[in-house]
CSV table of N, CA and C in Angstrom, one decimal:
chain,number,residue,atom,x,y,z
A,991,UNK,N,61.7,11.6,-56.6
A,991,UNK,CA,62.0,13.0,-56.7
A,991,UNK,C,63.4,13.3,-56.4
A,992,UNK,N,63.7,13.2,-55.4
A,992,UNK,CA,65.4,13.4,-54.8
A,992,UNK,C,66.3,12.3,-55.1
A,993,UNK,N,67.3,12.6,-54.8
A,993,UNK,CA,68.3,11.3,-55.0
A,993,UNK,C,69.3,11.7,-53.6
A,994,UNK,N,70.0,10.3,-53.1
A,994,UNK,CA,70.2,9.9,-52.1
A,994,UNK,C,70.6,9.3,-51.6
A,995,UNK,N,71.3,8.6,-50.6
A,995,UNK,CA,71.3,7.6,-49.8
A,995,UNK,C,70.3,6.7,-49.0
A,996,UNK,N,70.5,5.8,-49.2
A,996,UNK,CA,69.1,4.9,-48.6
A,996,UNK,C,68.9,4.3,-47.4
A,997,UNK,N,68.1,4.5,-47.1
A,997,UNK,CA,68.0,4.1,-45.5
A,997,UNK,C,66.7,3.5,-45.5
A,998,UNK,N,66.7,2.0,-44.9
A,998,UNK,CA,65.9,1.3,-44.2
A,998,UNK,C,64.4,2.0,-44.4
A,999,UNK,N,63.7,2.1,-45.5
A,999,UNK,CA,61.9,2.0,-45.7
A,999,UNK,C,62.1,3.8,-46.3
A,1000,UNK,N,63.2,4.5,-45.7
A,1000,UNK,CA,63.2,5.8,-47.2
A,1000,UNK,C,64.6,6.2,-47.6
A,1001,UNK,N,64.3,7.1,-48.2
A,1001,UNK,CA,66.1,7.5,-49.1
A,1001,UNK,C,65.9,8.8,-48.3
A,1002,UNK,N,67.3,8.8,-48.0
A,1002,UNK,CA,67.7,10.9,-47.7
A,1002,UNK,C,68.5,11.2,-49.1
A,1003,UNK,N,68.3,12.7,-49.4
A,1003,UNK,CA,68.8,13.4,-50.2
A,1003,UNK,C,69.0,15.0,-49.9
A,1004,UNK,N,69.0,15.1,-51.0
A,1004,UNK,CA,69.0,16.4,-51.0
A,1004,UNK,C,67.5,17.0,-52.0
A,1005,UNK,N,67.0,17.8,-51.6
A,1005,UNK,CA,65.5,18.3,-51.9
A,1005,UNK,C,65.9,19.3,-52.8
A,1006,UNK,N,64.8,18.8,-53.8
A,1006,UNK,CA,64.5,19.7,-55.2
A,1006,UNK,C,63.1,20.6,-55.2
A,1007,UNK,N,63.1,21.4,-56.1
A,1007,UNK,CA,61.6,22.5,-55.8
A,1007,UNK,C,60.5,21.4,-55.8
A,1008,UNK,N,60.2,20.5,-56.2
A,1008,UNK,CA,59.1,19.9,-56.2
A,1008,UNK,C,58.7,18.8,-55.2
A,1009,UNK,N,60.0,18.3,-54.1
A,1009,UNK,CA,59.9,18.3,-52.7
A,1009,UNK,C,59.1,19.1,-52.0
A,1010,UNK,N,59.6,20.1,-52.0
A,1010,UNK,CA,59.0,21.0,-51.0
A,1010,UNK,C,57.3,21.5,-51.6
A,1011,UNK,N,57.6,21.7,-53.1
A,1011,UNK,CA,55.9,21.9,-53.2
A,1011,UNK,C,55.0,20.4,-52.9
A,1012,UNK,N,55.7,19.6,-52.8
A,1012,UNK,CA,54.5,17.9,-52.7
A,1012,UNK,C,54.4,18.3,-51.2
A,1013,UNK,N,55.5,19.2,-49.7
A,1013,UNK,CA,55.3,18.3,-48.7
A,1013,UNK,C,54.6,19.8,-48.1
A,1014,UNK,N,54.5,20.8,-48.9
A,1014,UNK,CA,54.1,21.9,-48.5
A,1014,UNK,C,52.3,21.8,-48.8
A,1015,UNK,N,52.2,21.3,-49.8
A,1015,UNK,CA,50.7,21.0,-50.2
A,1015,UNK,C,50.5,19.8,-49.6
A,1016,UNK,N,51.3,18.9,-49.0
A,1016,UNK,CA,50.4,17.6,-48.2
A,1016,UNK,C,51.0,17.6,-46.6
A,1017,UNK,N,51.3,18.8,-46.0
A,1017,UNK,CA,51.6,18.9,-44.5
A,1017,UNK,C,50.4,18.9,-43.9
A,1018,UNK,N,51.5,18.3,-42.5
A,1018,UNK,CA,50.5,17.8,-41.5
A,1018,UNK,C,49.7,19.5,-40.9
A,1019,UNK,N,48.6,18.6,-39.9
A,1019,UNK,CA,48.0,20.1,-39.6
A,1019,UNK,C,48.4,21.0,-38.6
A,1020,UNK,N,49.3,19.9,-37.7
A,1020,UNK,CA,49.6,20.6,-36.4
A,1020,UNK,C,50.8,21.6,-37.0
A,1021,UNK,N,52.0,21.1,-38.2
A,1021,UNK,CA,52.7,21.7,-38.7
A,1021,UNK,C,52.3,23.5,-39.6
A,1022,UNK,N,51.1,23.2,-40.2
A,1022,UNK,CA,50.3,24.1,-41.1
A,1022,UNK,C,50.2,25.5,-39.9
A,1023,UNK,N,49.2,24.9,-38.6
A,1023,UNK,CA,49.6,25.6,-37.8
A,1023,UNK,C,50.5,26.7,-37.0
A,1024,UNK,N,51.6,25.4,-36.7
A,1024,UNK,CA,53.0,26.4,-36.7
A,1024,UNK,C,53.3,27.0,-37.3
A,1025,UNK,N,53.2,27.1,-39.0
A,1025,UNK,CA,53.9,27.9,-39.9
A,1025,UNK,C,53.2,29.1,-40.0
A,1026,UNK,N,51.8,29.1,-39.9
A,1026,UNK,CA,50.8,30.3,-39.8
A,1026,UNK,C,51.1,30.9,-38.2
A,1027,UNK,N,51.6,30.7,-37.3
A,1027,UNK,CA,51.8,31.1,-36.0
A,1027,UNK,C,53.0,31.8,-36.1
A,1028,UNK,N,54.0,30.9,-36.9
A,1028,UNK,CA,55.5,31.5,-37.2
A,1028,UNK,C,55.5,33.3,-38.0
A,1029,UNK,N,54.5,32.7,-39.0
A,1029,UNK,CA,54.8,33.8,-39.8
A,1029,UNK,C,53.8,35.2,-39.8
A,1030,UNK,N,52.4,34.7,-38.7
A,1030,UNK,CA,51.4,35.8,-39.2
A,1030,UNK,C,50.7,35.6,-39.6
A,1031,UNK,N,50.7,35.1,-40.7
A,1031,UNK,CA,49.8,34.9,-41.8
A,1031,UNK,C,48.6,33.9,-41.4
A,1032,UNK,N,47.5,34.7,-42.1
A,1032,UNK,CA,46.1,34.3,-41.7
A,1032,UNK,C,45.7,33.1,-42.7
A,1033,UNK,N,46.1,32.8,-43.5
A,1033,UNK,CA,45.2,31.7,-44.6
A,1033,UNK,C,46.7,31.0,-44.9
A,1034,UNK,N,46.4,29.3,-44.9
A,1034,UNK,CA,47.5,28.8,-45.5
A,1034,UNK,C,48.1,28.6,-46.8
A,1035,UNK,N,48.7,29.0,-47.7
A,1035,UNK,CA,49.0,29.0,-49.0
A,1035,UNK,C,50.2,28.1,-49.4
A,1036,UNK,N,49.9,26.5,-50.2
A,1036,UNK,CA,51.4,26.1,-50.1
A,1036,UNK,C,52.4,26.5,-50.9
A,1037,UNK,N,51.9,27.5,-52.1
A,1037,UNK,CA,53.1,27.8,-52.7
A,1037,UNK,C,54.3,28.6,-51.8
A,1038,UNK,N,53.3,29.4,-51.0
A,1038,UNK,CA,54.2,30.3,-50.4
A,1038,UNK,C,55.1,29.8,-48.8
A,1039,UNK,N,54.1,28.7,-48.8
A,1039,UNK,CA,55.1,27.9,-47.7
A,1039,UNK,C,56.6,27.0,-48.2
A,1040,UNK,N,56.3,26.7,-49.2
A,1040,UNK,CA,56.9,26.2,-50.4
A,1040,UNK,C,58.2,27.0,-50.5
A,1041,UNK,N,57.9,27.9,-51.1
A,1041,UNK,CA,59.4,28.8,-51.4
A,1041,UNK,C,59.9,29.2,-50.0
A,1042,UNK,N,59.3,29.9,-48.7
A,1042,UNK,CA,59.7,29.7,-47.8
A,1042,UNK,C,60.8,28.7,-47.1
A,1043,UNK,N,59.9,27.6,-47.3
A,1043,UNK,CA,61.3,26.5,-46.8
A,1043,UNK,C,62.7,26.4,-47.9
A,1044,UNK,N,61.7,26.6,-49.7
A,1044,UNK,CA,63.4,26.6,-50.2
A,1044,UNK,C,64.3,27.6,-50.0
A,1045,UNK,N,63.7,28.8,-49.5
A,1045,UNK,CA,64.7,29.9,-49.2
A,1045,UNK,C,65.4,29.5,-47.9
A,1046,UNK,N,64.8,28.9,-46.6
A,1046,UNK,CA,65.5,28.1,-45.8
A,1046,UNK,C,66.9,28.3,-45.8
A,1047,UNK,N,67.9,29.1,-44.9
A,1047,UNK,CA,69.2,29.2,-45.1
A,1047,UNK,C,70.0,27.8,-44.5
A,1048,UNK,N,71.1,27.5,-44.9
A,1048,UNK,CA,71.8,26.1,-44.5
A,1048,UNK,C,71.7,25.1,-45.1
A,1049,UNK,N,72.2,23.8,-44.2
A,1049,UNK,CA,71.5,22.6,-44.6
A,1049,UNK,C,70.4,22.1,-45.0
A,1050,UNK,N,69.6,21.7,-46.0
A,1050,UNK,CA,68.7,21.3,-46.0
A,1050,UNK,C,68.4,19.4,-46.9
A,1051,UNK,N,67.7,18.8,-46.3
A,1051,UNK,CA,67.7,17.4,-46.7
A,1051,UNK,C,65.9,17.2,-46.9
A,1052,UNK,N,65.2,15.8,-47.4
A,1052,UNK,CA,64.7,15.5,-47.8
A,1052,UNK,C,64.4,13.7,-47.6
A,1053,UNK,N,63.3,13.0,-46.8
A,1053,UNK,CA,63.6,11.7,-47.1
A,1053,UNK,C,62.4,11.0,-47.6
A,1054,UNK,N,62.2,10.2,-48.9
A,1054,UNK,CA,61.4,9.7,-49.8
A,1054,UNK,C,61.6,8.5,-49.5
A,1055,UNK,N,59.9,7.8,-49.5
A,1055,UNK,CA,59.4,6.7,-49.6
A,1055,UNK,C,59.9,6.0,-50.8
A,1056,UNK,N,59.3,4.4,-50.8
A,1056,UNK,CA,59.8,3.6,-51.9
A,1056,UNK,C,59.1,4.2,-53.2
A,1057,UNK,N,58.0,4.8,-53.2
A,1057,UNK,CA,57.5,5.1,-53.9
A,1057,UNK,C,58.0,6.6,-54.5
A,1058,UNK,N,58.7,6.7,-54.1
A,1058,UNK,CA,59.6,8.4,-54.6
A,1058,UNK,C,58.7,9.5,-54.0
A,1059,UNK,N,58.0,9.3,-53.1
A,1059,UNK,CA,57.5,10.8,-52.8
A,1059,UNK,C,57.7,10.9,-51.6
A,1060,UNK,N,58.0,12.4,-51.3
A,1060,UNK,CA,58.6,13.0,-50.1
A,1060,UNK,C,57.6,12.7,-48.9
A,1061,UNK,N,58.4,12.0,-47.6
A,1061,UNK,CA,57.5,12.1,-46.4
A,1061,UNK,C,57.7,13.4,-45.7
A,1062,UNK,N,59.2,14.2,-45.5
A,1062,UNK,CA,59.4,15.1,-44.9
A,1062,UNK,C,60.6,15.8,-45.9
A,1063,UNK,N,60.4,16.9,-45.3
A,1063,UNK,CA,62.2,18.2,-45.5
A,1063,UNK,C,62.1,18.5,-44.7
A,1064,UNK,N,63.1,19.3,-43.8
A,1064,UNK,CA,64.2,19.9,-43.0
A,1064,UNK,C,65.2,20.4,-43.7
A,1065,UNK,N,66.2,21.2,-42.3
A,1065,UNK,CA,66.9,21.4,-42.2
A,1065,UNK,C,67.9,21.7,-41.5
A,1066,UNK,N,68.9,22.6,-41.5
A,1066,UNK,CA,69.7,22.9,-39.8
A,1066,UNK,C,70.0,24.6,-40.9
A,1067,UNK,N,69.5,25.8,-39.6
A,1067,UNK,CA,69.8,27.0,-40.2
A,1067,UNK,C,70.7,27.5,-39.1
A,1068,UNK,N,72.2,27.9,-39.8
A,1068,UNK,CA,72.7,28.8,-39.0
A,1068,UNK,C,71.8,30.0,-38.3
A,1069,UNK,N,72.2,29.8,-36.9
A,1069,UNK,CA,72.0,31.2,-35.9
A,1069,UNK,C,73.4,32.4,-36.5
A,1070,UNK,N,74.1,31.1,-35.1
A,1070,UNK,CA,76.0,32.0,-35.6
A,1070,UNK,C,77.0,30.7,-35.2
A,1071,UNK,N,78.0,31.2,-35.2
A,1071,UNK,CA,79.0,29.9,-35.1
A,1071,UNK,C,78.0,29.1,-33.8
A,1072,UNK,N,78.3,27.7,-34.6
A,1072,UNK,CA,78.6,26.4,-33.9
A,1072,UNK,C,77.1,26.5,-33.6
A,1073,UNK,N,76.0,27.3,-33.6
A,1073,UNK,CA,74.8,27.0,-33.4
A,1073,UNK,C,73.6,27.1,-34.7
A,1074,UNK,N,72.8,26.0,-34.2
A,1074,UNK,CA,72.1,25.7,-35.6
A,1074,UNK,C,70.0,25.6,-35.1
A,1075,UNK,N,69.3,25.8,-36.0
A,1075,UNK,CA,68.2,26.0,-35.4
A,1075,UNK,C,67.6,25.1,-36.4
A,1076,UNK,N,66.9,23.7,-35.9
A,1076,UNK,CA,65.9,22.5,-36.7
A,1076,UNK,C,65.5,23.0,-37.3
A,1077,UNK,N,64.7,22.5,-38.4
A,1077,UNK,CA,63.2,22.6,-38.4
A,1077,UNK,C,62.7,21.5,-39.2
A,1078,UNK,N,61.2,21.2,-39.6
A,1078,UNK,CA,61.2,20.1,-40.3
A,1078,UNK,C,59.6,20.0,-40.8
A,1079,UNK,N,59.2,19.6,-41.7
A,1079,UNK,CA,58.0,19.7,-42.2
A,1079,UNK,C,57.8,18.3,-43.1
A,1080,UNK,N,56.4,17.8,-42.4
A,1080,UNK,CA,56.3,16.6,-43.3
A,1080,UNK,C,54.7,15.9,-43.4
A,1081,UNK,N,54.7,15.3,-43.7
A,1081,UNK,CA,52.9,14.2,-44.1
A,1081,UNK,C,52.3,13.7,-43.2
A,1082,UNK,N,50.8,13.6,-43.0
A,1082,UNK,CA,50.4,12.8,-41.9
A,1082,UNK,C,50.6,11.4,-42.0
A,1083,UNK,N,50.3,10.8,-43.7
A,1083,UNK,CA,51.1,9.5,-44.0
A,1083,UNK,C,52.2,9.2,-43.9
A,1084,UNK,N,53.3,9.9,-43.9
A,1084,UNK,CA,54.4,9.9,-44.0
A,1084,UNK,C,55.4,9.7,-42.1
A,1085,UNK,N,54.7,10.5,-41.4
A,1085,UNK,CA,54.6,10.2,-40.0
A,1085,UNK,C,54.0,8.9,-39.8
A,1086,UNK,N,52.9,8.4,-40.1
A,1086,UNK,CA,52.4,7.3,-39.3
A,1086,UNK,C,52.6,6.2,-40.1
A,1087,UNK,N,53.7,6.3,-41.5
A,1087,UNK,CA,54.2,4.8,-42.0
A,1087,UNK,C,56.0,4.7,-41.6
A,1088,UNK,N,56.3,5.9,-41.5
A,1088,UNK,CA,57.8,6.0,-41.4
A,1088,UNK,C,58.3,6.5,-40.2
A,1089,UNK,N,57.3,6.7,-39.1
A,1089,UNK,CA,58.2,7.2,-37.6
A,1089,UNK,C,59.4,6.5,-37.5
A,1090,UNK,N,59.5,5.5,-37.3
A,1090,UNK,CA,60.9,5.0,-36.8
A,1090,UNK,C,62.1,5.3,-37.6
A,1091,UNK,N,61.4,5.1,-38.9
A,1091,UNK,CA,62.8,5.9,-39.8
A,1091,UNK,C,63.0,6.8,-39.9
A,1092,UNK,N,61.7,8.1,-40.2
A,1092,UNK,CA,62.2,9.2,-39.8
A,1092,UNK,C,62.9,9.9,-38.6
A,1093,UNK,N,62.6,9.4,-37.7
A,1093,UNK,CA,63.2,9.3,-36.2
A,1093,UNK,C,65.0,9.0,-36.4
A,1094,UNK,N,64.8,7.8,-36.6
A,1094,UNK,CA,66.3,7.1,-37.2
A,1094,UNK,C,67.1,8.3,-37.6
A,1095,UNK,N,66.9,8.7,-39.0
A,1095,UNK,CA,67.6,9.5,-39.5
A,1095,UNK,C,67.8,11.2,-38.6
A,1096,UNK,N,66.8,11.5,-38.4
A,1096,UNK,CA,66.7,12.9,-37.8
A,1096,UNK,C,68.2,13.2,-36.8
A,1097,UNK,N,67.6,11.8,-35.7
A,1097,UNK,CA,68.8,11.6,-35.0
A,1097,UNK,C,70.2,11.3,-35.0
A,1098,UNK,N,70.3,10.6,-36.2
A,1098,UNK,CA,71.4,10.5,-36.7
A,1098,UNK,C,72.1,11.5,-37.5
A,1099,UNK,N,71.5,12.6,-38.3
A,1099,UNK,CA,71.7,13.7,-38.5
A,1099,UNK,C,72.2,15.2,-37.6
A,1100,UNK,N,71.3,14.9,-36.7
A,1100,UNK,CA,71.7,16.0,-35.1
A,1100,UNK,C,72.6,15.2,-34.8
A,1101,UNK,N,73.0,14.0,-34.5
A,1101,UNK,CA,73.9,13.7,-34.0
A,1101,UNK,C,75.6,14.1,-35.0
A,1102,UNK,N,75.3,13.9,-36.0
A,1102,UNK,CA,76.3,14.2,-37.0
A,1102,UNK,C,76.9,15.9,-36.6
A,1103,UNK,N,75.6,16.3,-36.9
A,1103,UNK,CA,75.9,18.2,-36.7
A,1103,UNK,C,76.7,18.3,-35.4
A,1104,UNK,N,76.6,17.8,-34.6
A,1104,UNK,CA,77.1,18.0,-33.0
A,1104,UNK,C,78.6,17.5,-33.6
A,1105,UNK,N,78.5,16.3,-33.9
A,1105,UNK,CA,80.5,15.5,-33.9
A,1105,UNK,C,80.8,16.4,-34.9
A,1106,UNK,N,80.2,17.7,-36.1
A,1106,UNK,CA,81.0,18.0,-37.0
A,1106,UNK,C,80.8,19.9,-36.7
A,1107,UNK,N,81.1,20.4,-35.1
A,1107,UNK,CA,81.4,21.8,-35.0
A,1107,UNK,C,80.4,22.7,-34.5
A,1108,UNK,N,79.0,21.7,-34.6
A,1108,UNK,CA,77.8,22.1,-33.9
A,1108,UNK,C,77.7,22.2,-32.6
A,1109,UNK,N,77.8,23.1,-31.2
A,1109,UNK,CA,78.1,22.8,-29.8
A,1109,UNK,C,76.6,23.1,-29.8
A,1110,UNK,N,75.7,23.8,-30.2
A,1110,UNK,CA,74.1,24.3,-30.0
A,1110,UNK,C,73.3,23.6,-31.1
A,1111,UNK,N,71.9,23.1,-30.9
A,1111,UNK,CA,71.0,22.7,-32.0
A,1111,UNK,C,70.0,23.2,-31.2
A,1112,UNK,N,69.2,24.0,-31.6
A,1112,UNK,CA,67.9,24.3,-31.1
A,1112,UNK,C,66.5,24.1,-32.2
A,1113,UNK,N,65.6,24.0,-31.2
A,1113,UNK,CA,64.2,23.5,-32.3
A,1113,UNK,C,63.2,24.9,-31.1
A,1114,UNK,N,62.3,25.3,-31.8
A,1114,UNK,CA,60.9,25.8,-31.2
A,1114,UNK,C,59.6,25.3,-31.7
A,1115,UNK,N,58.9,25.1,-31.0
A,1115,UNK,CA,57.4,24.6,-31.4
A,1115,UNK,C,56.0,25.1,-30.3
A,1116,UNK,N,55.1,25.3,-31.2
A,1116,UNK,CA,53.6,26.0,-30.7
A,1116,UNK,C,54.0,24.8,-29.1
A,1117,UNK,N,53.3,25.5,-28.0
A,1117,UNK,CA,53.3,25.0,-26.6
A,1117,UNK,C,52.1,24.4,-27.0
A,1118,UNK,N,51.2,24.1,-27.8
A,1118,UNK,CA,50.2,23.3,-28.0
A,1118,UNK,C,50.9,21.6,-28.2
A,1119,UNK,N,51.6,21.6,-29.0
A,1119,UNK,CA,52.1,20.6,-29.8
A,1119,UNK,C,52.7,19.5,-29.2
A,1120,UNK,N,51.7,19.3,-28.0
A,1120,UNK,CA,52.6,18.3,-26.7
A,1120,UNK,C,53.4,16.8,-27.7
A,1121,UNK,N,52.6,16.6,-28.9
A,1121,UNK,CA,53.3,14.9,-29.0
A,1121,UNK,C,54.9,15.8,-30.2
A,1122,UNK,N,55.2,16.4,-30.7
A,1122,UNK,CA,56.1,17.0,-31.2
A,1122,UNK,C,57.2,17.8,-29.7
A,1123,UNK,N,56.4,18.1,-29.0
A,1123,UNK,CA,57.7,18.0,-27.9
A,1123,UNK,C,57.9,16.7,-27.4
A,1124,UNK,N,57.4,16.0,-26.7
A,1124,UNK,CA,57.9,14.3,-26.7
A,1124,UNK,C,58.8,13.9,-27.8
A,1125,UNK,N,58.6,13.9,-28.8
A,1125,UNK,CA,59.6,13.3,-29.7
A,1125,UNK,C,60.8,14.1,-29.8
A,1126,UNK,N,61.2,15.6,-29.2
A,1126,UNK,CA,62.1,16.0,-29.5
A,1126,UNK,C,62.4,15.4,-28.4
A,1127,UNK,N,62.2,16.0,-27.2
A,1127,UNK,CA,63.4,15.0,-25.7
A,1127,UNK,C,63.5,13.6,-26.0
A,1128,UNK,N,62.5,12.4,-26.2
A,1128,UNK,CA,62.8,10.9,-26.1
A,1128,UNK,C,63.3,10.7,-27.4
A,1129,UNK,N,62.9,11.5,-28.7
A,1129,UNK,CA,64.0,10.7,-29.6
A,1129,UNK,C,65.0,11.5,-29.8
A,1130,UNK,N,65.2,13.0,-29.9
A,1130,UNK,CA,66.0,13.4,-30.6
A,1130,UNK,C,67.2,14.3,-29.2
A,1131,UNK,N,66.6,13.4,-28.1
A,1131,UNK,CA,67.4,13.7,-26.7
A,1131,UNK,C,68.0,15.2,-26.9
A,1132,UNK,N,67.3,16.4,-26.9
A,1132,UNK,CA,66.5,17.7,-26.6
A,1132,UNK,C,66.1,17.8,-25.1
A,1133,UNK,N,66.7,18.8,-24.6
A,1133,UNK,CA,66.4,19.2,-23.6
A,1133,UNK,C,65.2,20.6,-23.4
A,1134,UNK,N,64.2,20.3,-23.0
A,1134,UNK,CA,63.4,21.4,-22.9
A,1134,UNK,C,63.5,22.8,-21.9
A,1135,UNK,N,63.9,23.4,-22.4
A,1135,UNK,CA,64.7,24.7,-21.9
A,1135,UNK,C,63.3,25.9,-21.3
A,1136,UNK,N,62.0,26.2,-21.7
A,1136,UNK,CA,61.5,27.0,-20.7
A,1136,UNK,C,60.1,27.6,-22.3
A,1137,UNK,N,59.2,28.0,-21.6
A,1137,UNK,CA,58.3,28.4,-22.5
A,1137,UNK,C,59.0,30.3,-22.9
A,1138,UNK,N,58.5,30.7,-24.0
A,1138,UNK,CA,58.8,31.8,-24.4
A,1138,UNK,C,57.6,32.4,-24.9
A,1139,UNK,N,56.9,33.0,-23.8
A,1139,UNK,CA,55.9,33.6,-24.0
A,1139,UNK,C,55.6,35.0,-25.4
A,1140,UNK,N,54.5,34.0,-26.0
A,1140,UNK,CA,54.6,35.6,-27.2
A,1140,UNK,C,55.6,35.7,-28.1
A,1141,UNK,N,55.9,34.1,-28.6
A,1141,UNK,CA,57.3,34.1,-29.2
A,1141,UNK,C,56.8,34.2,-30.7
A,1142,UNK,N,55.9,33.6,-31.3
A,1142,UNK,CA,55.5,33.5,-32.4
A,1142,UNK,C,54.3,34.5,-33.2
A,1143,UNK,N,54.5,34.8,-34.2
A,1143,UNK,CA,54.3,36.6,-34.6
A,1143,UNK,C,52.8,36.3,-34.6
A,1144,UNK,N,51.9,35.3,-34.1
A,1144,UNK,CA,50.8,35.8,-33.6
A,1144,UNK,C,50.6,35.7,-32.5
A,1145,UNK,N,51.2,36.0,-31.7
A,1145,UNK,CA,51.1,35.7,-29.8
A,1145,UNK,C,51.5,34.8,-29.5
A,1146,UNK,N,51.4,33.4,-30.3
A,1146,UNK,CA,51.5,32.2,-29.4
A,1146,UNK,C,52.6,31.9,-28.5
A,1147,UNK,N,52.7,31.1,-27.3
A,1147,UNK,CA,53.9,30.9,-26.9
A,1147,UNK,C,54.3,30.0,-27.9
A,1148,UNK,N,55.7,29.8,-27.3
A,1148,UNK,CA,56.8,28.7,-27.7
A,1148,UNK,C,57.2,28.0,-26.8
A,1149,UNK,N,57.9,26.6,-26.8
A,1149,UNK,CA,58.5,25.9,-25.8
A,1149,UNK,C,59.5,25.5,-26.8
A,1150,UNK,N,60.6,25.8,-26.4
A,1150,UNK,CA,62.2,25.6,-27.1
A,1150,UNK,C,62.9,24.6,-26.9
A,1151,UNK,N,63.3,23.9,-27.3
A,1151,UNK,CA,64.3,22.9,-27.1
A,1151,UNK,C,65.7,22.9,-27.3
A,1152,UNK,N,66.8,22.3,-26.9
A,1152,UNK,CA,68.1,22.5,-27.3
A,1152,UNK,C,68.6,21.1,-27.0
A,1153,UNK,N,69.8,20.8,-28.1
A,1153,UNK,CA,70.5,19.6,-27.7
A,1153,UNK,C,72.1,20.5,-27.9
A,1154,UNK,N,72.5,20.7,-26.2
A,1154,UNK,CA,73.9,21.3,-25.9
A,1154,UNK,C,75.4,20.1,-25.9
A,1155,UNK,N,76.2,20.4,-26.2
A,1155,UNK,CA,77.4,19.4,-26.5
A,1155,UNK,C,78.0,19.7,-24.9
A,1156,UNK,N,78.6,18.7,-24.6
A,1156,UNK,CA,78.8,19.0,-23.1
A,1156,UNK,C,80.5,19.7,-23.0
């Protein structure tokens, strides 16, 4: 689907409409979750999650298996200067054949944003989502910053992350 640079078991690129509708119709559940917590919304629909993320302001990327189909998209959304807010949506296969590489790259990406003007990267996630906070502090070295009660437009809390430039 995308085209890209290649990296060790996937490609990054840049994400086309039919990215986002493969990874919006085969996301994981804890993510499905978040996105119905984020938004309100009662029933999950992937078209409409779909254009959501392509409306997504900023950067946005994409990284495909050998087989050309998308494990995840992301992106980095301007807040305001120098600060940028994750986010990322992807497959339960896709997670449990490509952690290390998606890991790899994620990091290597935040890391880029920081050496090119980024001093702030922040992520939020359901306070349920204990193994998605682990991977933001141990891989994507995120500092967990404080719960935010009632952050998400159906009540739920949030626990926020940030990776600050010193």
């Amino acid at each position: 689907m995308a085209d890209g640079a290649h990296i060790p078991e996937i490609r990054l690129g840049f994400p086309i409409v039919q990215d986002f509708a493969y990874i919006a119709a085969n996301m994981r559940p804890d993510e499905i979750a978040q996105y119905l917590a984020l938004t309100g919304i009662s029933e999950y629909a992937p078209d409409v999650a779909a254009r959501s993320m392509i409306a997504s302001p900023g950067h946005q990327f994409v990284m495909v298996n050998s087989s050309n189909l998308p494990v995840l998209v992301g992106g980095f959304c301007p807040v305001r200067a120098g600060v940028f807010e994750g986010w990322a949506a992807g497959t339960p296969d896709g997670w449990a054949t490509h952690w290390r590489a998606i890991t790899k790259v994620c990091r290597g990406l935040l890391d880029d944003l920081m050496a090119n003007g980024a001093h702030r990267v922040e992520t939020f996630a359901l306070a349920s989502r204990t193994q998605a906070h682990e991977w933001y502090e141990r891989s994507l070295l995120m500092q967990r910053e404080g719960v935010l009660r009632g952050y998400f437009a159906d009540g739920q809390d949030a626990i926020v992350f940030s990776r600050v430039s010193a």
